Amino acid sequence: SRFYTGFLFDKKVDEVVNYAKKIKADGLHPNYKLITQEMLKSAHKNNLKVIPYTVNNPNYMKKAIDLGIDGVF
């Protein structure tokens, strides 16, 4: 069986989706403050999950869910 792998990052990464594909990650795990609609669209178009971390504020959680994240941790 294959393990799920995610690229964890807390600073802006240029061409993050291409980088994740290059390292064969299954998803992006950005700090929640880095999530953008463009990131989500590009990740989902490339079959990558977007699962941000440390979303402790209910307002940020709602915003992230509304943007279309795939989960949180």
Tab-separated table of C-alpha atoms in Angstrom:
chain	number	residue	atom	x	y	z
A	1	SER	CA	0.000	0.000	0.000
A	2	ARG	CA	1.061	3.571	-0.588
A	3	PHE	CA	1.224	6.172	2.165
A	4	TYR	CA	-0.344	9.607	1.733
A	5	THR	CA	2.301	12.343	1.620
A	6	GLY	CA	1.850	16.071	1.909
A	7	PHE	CA	4.089	19.068	1.427
A	8	LEU	CA	4.040	21.131	4.659
A	9	PHE	CA	5.011	24.790	4.326
A	10	ASP	CA	4.705	28.048	6.252
A	11	LYS	CA	6.093	30.534	3.719
A	12	LYS	CA	4.984	31.366	0.181
A	13	VAL	CA	6.422	28.857	-2.297
A	14	ASP	CA	6.622	29.814	-5.972
A	15	GLU	CA	4.842	27.292	-8.182
A	16	VAL	CA	3.868	25.253	-5.133
A	17	VAL	CA	1.665	22.856	-7.118
A	18	ASN	CA	4.480	22.057	-9.555
A	19	TYR	CA	6.845	21.501	-6.638
A	20	ALA	CA	4.381	19.171	-4.916
A	21	LYS	CA	3.985	17.171	-8.118
A	22	LYS	CA	7.771	17.021	-8.566
A	23	ILE	CA	8.223	15.478	-5.110
A	24	LYS	CA	5.202	13.213	-5.707
A	25	ALA	CA	3.180	14.646	-2.818
A	26	ASP	CA	-0.513	13.852	-2.580
A	27	GLY	CA	-1.405	17.189	-1.099
A	28	LEU	CA	-0.457	20.625	0.081
A	29	HIS	CA	-0.360	21.403	3.793
A	30	PRO	CA	0.073	25.169	4.026
A	31	ASN	CA	-0.198	27.366	7.038
A	32	TYR	CA	-3.830	28.462	6.833
A	33	LYS	CA	-2.763	32.084	6.243
A	34	LEU	CA	-1.276	31.099	2.871
A	35	ILE	CA	-4.436	29.611	1.355
A	36	THR	CA	-5.715	31.332	-1.776
A	37	GLN	CA	-8.494	30.521	-4.191
A	38	GLU	CA	-5.872	30.222	-6.941
A	39	MET	CA	-3.884	27.680	-4.904
A	40	LEU	CA	-6.983	25.594	-4.287
A	41	LYS	CA	-8.077	25.648	-7.929
A	42	SER	CA	-4.626	24.703	-9.187
A	43	ALA	CA	-4.148	21.985	-6.568
A	44	HIS	CA	-7.549	20.420	-7.217
A	45	LYS	CA	-7.020	20.597	-10.987
A	46	ASN	CA	-3.849	18.568	-10.397
A	47	ASN	CA	-5.536	16.059	-8.051
A	48	LEU	CA	-3.832	17.420	-4.941
A	49	LYS	CA	-5.622	17.831	-1.619
A	50	VAL	CA	-5.266	21.085	0.314
A	51	ILE	CA	-5.236	20.482	4.051
A	52	PRO	CA	-4.025	23.484	6.032
A	53	TYR	CA	-2.732	23.298	9.557
A	54	THR	CA	-3.366	25.120	12.823
A	55	VAL	CA	-6.722	26.620	11.896
A	56	ASN	CA	-7.778	27.380	15.477
A	57	ASN	CA	-9.914	30.455	14.879
A	58	PRO	CA	-13.561	29.670	13.969
A	59	ASN	CA	-13.721	32.625	11.551
A	60	TYR	CA	-10.613	31.439	9.681
A	61	MET	CA	-11.992	27.894	9.713
A	62	LYS	CA	-15.240	29.013	8.067
A	63	LYS	CA	-13.353	31.059	5.464
A	64	ALA	CA	-11.081	28.099	4.655
A	65	ILE	CA	-14.043	25.726	4.352
A	66	ASP	CA	-15.855	28.211	2.120
A	67	LEU	CA	-12.771	28.386	-0.108
A	68	GLY	CA	-12.891	24.610	-0.553
A	69	ILE	CA	-10.195	23.049	1.608
A	70	ASP	CA	-10.172	19.244	1.883
A	71	GLY	CA	-9.591	19.019	5.637
A	72	VAL	CA	-7.547	20.469	8.497
A	73	PHE	CA	-4.949	19.281	10.959
